[in-house]
Coordinates of C-alpha atoms and ligand atoms in Angstrom, one line a residue:
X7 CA 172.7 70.4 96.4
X8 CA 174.8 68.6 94.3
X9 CA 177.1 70.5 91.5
X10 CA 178.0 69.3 88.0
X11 CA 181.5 70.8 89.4
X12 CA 183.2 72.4 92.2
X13 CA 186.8 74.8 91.1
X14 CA 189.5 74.8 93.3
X15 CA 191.2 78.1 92.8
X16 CA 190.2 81.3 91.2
X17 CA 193.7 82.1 88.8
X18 CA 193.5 81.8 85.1
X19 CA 193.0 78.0 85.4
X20 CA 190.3 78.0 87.7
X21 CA 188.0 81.3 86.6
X22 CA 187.9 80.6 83.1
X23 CA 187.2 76.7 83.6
X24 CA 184.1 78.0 85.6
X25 CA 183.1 80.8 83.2
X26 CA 183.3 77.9 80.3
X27 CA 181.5 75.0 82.4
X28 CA 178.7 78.1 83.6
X29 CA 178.7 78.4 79.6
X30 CA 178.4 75.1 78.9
X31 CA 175.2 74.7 81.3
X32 CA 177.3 72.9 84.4
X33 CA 176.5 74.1 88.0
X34 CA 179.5 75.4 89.0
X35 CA 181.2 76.5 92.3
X36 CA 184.9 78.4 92.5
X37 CA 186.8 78.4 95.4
X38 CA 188.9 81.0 95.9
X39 CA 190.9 82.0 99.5
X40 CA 192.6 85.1 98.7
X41 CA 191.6 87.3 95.9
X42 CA 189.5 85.6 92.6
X43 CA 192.4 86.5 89.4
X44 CA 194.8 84.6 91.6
X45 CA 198.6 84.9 91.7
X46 CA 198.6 86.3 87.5
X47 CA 195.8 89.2 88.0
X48 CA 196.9 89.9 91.8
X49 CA 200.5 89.7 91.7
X50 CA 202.1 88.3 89.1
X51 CA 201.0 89.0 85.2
X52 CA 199.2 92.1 84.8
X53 CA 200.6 94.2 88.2
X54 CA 204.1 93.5 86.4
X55 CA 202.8 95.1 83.2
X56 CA 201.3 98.2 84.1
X57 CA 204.5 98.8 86.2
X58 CA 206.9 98.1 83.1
X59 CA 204.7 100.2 80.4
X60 CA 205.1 103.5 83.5
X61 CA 208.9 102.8 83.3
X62 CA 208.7 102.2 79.1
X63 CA 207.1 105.6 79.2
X64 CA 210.0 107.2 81.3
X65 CA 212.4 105.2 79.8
X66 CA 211.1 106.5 76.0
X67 CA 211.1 110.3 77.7
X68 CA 215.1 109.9 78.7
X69 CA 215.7 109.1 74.9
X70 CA 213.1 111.9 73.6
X71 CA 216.8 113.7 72.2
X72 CA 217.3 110.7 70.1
X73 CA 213.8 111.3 68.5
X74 CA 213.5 115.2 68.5
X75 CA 211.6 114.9 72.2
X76 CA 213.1 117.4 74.6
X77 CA 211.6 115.3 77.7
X78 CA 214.3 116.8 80.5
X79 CA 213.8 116.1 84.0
X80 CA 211.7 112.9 83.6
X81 CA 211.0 111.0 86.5
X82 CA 208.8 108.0 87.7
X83 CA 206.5 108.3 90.6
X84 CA 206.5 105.1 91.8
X85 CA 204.0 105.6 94.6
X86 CA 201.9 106.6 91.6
X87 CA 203.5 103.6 89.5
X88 CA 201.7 101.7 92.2
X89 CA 198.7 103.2 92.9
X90 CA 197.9 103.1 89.4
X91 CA 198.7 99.3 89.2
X92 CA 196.6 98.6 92.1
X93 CA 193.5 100.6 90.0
X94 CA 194.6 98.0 87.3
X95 CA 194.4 94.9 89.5
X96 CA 190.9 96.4 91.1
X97 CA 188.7 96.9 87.8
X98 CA 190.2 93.9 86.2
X99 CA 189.3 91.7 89.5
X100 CA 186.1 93.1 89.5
X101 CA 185.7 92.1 85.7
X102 CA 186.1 88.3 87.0
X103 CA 183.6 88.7 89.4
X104 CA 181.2 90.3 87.2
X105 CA 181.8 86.9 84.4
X106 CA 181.3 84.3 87.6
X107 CA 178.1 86.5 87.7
X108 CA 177.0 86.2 84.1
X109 CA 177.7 82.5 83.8
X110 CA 175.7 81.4 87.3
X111 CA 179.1 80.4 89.2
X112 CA 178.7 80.2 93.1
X113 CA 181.9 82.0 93.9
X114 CA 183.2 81.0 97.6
X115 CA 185.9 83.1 99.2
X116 CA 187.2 80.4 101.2
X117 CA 189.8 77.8 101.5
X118 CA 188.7 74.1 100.4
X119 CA 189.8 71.3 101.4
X120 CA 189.5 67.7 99.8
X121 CA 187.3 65.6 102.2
X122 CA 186.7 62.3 100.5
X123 CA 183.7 60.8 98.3
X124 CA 180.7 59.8 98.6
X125 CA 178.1 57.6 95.9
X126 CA 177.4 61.6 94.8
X127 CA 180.2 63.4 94.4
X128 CA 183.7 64.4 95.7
X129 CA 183.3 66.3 98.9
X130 CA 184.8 69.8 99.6
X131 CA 184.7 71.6 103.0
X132 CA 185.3 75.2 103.4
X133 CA 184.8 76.3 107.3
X134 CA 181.8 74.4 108.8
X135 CA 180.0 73.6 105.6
X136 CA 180.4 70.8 103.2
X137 CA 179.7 70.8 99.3
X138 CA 179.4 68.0 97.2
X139 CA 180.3 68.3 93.5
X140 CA 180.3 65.2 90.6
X141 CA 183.4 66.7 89.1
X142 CA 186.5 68.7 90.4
X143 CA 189.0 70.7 88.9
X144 CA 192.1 71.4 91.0
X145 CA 193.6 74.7 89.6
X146 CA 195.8 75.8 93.1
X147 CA 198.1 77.6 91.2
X148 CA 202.0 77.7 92.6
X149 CA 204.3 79.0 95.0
X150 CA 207.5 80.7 95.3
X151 CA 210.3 78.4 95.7
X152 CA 212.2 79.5 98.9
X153 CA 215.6 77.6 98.4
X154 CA 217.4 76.4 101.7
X155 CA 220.3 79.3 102.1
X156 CA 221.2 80.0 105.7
X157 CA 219.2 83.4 106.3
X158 CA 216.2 82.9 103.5
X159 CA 213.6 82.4 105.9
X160 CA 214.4 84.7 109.0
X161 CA 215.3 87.3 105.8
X162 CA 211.5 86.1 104.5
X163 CA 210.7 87.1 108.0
X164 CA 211.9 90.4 108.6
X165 CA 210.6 91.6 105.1
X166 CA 214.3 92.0 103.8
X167 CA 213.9 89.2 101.4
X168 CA 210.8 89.3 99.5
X169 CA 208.5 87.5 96.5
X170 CA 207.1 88.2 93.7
X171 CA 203.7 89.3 96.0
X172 CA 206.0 92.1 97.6
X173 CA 208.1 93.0 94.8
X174 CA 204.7 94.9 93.3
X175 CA 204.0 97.1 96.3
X176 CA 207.3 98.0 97.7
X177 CA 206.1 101.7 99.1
X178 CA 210.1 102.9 98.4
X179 CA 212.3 102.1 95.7
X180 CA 215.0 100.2 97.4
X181 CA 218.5 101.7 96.6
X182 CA 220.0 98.8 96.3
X183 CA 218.1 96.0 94.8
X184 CA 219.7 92.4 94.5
X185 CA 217.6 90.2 92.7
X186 CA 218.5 85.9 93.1
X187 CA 217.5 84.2 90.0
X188 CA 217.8 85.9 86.4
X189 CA 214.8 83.6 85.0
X190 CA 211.2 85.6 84.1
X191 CA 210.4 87.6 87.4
X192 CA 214.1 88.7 87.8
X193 CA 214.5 89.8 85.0
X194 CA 210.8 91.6 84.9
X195 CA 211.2 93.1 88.1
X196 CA 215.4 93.9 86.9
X197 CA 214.1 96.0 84.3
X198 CA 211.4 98.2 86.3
X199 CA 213.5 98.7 89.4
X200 CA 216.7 100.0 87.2
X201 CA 214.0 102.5 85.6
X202 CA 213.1 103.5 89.1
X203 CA 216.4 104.1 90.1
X204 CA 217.4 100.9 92.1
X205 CA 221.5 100.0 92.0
X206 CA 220.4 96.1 90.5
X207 CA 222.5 93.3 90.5
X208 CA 221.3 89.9 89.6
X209 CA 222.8 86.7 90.8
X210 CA 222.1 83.7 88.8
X211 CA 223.7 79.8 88.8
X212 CA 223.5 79.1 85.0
X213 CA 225.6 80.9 82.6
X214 CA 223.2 82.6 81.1
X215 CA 220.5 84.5 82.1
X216 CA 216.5 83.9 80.8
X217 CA 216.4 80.1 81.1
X218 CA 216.1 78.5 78.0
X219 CA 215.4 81.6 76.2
X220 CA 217.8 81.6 73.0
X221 CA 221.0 81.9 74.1
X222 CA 221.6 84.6 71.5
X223 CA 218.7 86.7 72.7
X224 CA 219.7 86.0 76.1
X225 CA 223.1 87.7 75.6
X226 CA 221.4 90.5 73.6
X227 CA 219.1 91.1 76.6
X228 CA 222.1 91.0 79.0
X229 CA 224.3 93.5 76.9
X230 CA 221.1 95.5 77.0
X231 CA 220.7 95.4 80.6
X232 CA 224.5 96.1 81.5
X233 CA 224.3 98.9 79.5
X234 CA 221.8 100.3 81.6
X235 CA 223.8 99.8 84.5
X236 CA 222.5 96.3 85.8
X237 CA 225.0 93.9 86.7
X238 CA 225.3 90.2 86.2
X239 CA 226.9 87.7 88.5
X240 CA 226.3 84.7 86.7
X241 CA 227.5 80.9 87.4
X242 CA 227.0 82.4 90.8
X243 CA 225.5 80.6 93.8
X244 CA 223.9 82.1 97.0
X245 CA 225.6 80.9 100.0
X246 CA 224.4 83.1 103.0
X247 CA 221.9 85.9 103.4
X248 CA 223.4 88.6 106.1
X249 CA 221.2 91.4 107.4
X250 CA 222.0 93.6 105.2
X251 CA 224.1 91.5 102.2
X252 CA 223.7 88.8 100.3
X253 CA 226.7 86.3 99.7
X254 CA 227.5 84.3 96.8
X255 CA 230.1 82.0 95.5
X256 CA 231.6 82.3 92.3
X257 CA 235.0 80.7 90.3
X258 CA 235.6 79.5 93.5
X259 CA 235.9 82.7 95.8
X260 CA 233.3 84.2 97.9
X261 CA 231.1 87.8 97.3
X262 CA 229.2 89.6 99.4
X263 CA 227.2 92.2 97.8
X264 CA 225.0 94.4 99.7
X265 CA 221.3 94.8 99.5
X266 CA 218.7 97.2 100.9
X267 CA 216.0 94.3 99.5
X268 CA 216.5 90.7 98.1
X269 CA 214.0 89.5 95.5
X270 CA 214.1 85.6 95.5
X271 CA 213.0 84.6 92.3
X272 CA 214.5 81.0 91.6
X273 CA 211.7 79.7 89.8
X274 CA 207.7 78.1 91.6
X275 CA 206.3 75.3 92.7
X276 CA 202.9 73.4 92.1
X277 CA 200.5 74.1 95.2
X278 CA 199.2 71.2 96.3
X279 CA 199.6 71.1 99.9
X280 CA 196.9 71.4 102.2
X281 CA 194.6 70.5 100.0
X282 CA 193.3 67.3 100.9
X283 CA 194.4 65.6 97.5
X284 CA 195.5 62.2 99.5
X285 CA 191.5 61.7 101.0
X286 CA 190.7 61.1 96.8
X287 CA 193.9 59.3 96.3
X288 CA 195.0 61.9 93.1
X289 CA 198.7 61.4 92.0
X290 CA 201.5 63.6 92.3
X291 CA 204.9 63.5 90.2
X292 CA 207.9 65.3 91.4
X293 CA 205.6 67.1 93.3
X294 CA 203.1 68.2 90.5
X295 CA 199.6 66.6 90.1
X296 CA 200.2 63.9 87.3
X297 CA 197.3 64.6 84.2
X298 CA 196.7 63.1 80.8
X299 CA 196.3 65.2 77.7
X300 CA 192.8 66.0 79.0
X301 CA 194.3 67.3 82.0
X302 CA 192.3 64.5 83.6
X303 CA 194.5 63.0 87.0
X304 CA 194.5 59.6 88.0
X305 CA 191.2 60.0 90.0
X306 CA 188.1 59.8 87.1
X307 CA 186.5 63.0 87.0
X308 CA 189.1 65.2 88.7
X309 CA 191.2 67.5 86.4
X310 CA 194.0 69.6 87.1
X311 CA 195.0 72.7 85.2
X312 CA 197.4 75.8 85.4
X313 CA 200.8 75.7 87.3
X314 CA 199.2 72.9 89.4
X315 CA 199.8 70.0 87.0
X316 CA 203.6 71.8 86.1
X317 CA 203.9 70.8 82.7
X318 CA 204.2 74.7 81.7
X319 CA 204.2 76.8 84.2
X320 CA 202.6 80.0 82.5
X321 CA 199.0 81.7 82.6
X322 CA 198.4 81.6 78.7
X323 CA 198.7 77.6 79.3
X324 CA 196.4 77.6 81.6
X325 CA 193.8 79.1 80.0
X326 CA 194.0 76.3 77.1
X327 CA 194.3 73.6 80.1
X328 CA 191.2 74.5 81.9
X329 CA 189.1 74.9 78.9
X330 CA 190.8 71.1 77.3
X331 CA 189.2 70.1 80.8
X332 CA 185.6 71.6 80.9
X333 CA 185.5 70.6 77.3
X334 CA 186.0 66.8 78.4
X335 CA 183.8 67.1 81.0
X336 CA 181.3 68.3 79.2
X337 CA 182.1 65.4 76.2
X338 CA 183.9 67.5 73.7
X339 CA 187.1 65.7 72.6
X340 CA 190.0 68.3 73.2
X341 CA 193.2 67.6 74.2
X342 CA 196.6 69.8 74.9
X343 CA 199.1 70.8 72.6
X344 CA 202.1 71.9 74.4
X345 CA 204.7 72.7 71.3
X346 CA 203.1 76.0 70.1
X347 CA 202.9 78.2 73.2
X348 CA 205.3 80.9 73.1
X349 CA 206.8 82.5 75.4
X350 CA 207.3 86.2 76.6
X351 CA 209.7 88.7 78.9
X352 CA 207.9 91.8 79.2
X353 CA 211.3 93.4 79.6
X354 CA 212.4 96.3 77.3
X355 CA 213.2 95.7 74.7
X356 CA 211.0 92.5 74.7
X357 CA 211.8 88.6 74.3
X358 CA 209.6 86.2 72.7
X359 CA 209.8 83.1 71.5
X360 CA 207.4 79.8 70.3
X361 CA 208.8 76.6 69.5
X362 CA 212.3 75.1 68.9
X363 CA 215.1 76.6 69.7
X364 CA 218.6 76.0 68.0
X365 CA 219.9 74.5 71.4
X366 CA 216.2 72.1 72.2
X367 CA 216.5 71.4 68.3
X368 CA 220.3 70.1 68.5
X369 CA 219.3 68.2 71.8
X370 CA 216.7 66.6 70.3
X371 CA 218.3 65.8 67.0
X372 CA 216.1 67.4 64.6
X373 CA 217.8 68.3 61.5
X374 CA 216.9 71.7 60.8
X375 CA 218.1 75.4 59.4
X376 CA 217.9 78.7 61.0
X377 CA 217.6 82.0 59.0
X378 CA 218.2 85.6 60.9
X379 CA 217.5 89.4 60.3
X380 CA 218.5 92.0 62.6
X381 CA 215.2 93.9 63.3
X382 CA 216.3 96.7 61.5
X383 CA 215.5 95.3 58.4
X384 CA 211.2 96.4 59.5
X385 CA 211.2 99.9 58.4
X386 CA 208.6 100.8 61.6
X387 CA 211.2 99.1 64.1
X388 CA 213.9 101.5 62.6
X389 CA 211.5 104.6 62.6
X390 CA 210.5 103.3 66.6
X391 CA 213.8 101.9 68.2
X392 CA 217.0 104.3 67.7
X393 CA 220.2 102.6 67.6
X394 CA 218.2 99.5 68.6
X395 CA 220.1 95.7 68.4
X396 CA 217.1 93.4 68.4
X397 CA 217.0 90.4 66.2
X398 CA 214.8 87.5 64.8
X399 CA 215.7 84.2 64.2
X400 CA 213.3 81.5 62.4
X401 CA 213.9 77.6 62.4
X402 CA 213.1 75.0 60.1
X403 CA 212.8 71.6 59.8
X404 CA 214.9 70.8 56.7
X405 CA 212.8 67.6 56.0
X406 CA 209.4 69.0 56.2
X407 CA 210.2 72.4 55.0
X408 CA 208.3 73.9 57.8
X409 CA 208.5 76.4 60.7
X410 CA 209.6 74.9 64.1
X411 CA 210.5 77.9 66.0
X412 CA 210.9 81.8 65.8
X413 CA 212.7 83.6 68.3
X414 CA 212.8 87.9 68.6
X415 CA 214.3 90.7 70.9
X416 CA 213.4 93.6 70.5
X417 CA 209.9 95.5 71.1
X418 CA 206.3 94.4 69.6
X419 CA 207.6 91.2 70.3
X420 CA 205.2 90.5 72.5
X421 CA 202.2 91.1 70.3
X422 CA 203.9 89.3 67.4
X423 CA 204.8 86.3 68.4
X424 CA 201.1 84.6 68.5
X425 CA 201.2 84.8 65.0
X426 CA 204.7 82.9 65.1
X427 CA 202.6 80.4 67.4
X428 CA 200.0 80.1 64.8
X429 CA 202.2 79.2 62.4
X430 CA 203.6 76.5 64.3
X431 CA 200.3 74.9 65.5
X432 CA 199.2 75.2 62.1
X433 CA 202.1 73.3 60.2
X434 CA 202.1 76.1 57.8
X435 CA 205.7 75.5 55.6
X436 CA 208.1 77.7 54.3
X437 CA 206.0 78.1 50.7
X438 CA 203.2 78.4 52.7
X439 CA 204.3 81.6 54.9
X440 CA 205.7 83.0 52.1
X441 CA 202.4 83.5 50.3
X442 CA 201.3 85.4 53.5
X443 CA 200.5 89.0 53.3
X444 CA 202.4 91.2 56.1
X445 CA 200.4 94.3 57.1
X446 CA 202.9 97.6 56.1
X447 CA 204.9 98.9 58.2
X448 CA 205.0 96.6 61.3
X449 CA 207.4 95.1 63.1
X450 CA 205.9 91.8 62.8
X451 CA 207.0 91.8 58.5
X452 CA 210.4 91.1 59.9
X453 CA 209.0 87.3 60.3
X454 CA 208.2 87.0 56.9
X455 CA 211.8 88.7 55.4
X456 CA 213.5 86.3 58.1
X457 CA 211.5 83.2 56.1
X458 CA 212.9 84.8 52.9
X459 CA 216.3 84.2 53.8
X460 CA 216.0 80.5 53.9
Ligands
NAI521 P1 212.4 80.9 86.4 O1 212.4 79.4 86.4 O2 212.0 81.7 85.2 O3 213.9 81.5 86.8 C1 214.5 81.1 87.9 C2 216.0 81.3 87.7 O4 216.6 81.2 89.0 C3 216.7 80.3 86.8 O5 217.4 81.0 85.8 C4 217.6 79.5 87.7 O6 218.7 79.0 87.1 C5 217.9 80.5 88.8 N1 218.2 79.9 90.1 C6 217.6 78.8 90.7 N2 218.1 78.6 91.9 C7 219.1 79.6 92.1 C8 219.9 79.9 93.2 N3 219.9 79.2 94.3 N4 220.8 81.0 93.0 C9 220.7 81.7 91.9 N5 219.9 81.4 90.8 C10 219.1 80.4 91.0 O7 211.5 81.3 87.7 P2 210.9 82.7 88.2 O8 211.6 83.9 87.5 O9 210.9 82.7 89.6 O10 209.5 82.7 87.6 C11 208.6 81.7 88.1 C12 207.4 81.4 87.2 O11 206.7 82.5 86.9 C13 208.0 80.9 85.9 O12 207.7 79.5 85.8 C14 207.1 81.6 84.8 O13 206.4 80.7 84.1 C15 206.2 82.5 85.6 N6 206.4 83.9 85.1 C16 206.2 84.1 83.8 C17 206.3 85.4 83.2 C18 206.1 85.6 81.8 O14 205.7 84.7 81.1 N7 206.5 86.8 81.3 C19 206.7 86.5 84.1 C20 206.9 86.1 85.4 C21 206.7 84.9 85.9

């Protein structure tokens, strides 16, 4: 049997690519080799949240005083932090399977590899048997980027350095917890373990934590964090991990700090090793499967979506990717639009941002003006977020008139900020946002006052 396409990969990229072609009326077949949700639904997106909302629950409890709670003697329970996370991860896995299901998709829990062609189709093996499909979508996923320090990999070894995967099922809270890397997992897995009761200190190389959050934010978070009794080492590099220490590099001298666990979090890499890509001649770039804007490679017919084709490494992205895909294949004209996805650090308070930012703006030379409102200018953030310090910040383009970035700390962020994206993939203007009507009292009205300012 021959089918209209065969998945590689069962992550946000490759389950929702098969749930649209099974939609759409193709014959499709997923691979998947470990669990189908992949890295996000396993051990990455969602096992993350439901850990951070248990330690926003004990975290809210401590400060019950400031809001007439008495809450003493709050603790979390992180076995039961876990346990409950791992009920998470099973329903919502099992909600996957049950949409392969509904839309017809073969799923195959194996590992494929890339055979060749033939006048039918590309050809896919998975143990002893071969498949033959007339499309293929590659959607791997990534992995962890293990850097090169002396004592990395025997420290990978022996359990005392550990990923993202690990990170999410620890059975102790580690005393001391030294995370490498203050980008999106860090600072995620920062935030949870300092609720638990870890001693965390993050070691970062940049001068700022959060990537290329807004540097403003950035510092906000930080202040946050310290305050909470997480320390910083930043323009810090990681020379040497020790059995029990980590050591780093800083204004020239040498620290050794010591650790009980080490999270490595220094950023991912496309996974596309081992999969047989070089028998179909598909092309990489710096690693990453090259695509168009129909997430179409080199190869006609074979797409690649998610963190595979590492144009933006995050699961929301992927979504839109695989479905720009299936929509080509089945000859729907789509293509991607990468400067309206926001992003999102699920830390507390939260940080999200879509679009421009004052530093990509300047880089870019775009003429534009920012307008900013602390957050406690929305009445419900000030009823919700005692003493809190969050802040929004909107950018314009001062030819156009219209919105080219927004940028919040503080929490609802994360729910907010799609509206931020829609107004940004929209074009919508200044005048045009302003005619807007705001539900009363959210958080998300601070968007609109910010707009006001300009
Ligand atoms: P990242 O790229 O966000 O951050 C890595 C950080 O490590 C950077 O700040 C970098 O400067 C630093 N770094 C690199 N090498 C270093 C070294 N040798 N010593 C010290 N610092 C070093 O990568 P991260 O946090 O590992 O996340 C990986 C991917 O997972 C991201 O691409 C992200 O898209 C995704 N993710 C997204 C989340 C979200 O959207 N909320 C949450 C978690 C992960």
């Amino acid at each position: 049997m021959v089918y209209d396409l065969i998945v590689i990969g069962g992550g946000p990229a490759g389950y929702l690519a098969a749930e649209r072609a099974g939609q759409g009326g193709m014959n499709t077949l997923l691979f998947e080799k470990r669990s189908l949700g992949g890295v996000c639904l396993n051990e990455g997106c969602i096992p993350s949240k439901a850990l951070l909302y248990s330690a926003k629950i004990a975290d809210n409890a401590r400060d019950g005083a400031k809001y007439g709670v008495d809450a003493s003697g709050v603790a979390l329970n992180h076995p039961a932090v876990i346990k409950r996370k791992n009920k998470v991860v099973r329903n919502l896995v099992a909600g996957v399977k049950a949409k392969m299901k509904k839309n017809k998709v073969t799923v195959v829990e194996d590992t494929a590899f890339i055979t060749g062609r033939s006048p039918e189709g590309y050809q896919v093996k998975a143990g002893d048997t071969v498949y033959t499909g007339r499309r293929l979508l590659i959607a791997s996923g990534s992995v962890p980027i293990i850097p090169s320090i002396p004592g990395a990999k025997e420290g990978l070894e022996r359990g005392f350095v550990i990923t993202n995967r690990e990170i999410l099922d620890l059975e102790q809270v580690p005393e001391k917890l030294v995370i490498v890397g203050g980008g999106v997992i860090g600072l995620e897995m920062a935030s949870y373990y300092n609720s638990a009761g870890s001693q965390v200190t993050v070691i970062e190389m940049l001068d700022h934590i959060a990537g290329a959050t807004d540097l403003e934010i950035s510092q906000i978070l930080q202040k946050n964090y310290e305050k909470k009794g997480i320390r910083f080492m930043l323009s810090s590099r990681v020379t040497k991990i020790e059995e029990n220490a980590v050591v780093y590099e800083a204004g020239g001298q040498t620290h050794r700090v010591e650790a009980d666990k080490v999270l490595m979090s220094v950023g991912r890499r496309p996974a596309t090793e081992g999969l047989g890509l070089e028998n179909i001649g598909v092309e990489l770039d710096r690693g990453a499967i090259r695509v168009d804007e129909r997430c179409q490679t080199n190869v006609p017919g074979v797409y690649a979506a998610g963190d595979v084709n590492g144009v933006s490494m995050l699961a929301h992205t992927a979504y839109r990717e695989s479905e720009v895909a299936v929509n080509n294949m089945l000859g729907r004209k789509d293509i991607m639009r990468y400067n309206a996805i926001a992003s999102v650090i699920y830390t507390n308070p939260e940080v999200a941002g879509v679009g421009e930012t004052e530093q990509s703006a300047a880089e870019k030379g775009i003429d534009f003006e920012v307008a900013k409102l602390p957050m406690m200018y929305s009445g419900r953030y000030m009823a919700e977020n005692e003493g809190g310090d969050g802040i929004c910040k909107v950018l314009i383009d001062k030819q156009q008139r219209k919105l080219i970035g927004v940028h919040m700390i503080g929490n609802y962020s994360s729910e907010i900020i799609y509206g931020a994206a829609l107004m940004i993939e929209m074009e919508l203007r200044v005048d045009d946002v302003k005619e807007l009507v705001f539900p009363h009292p959210t958080v998300s009205e601070i968007i609109r006052e910010t707009i006001f300012e300009i």
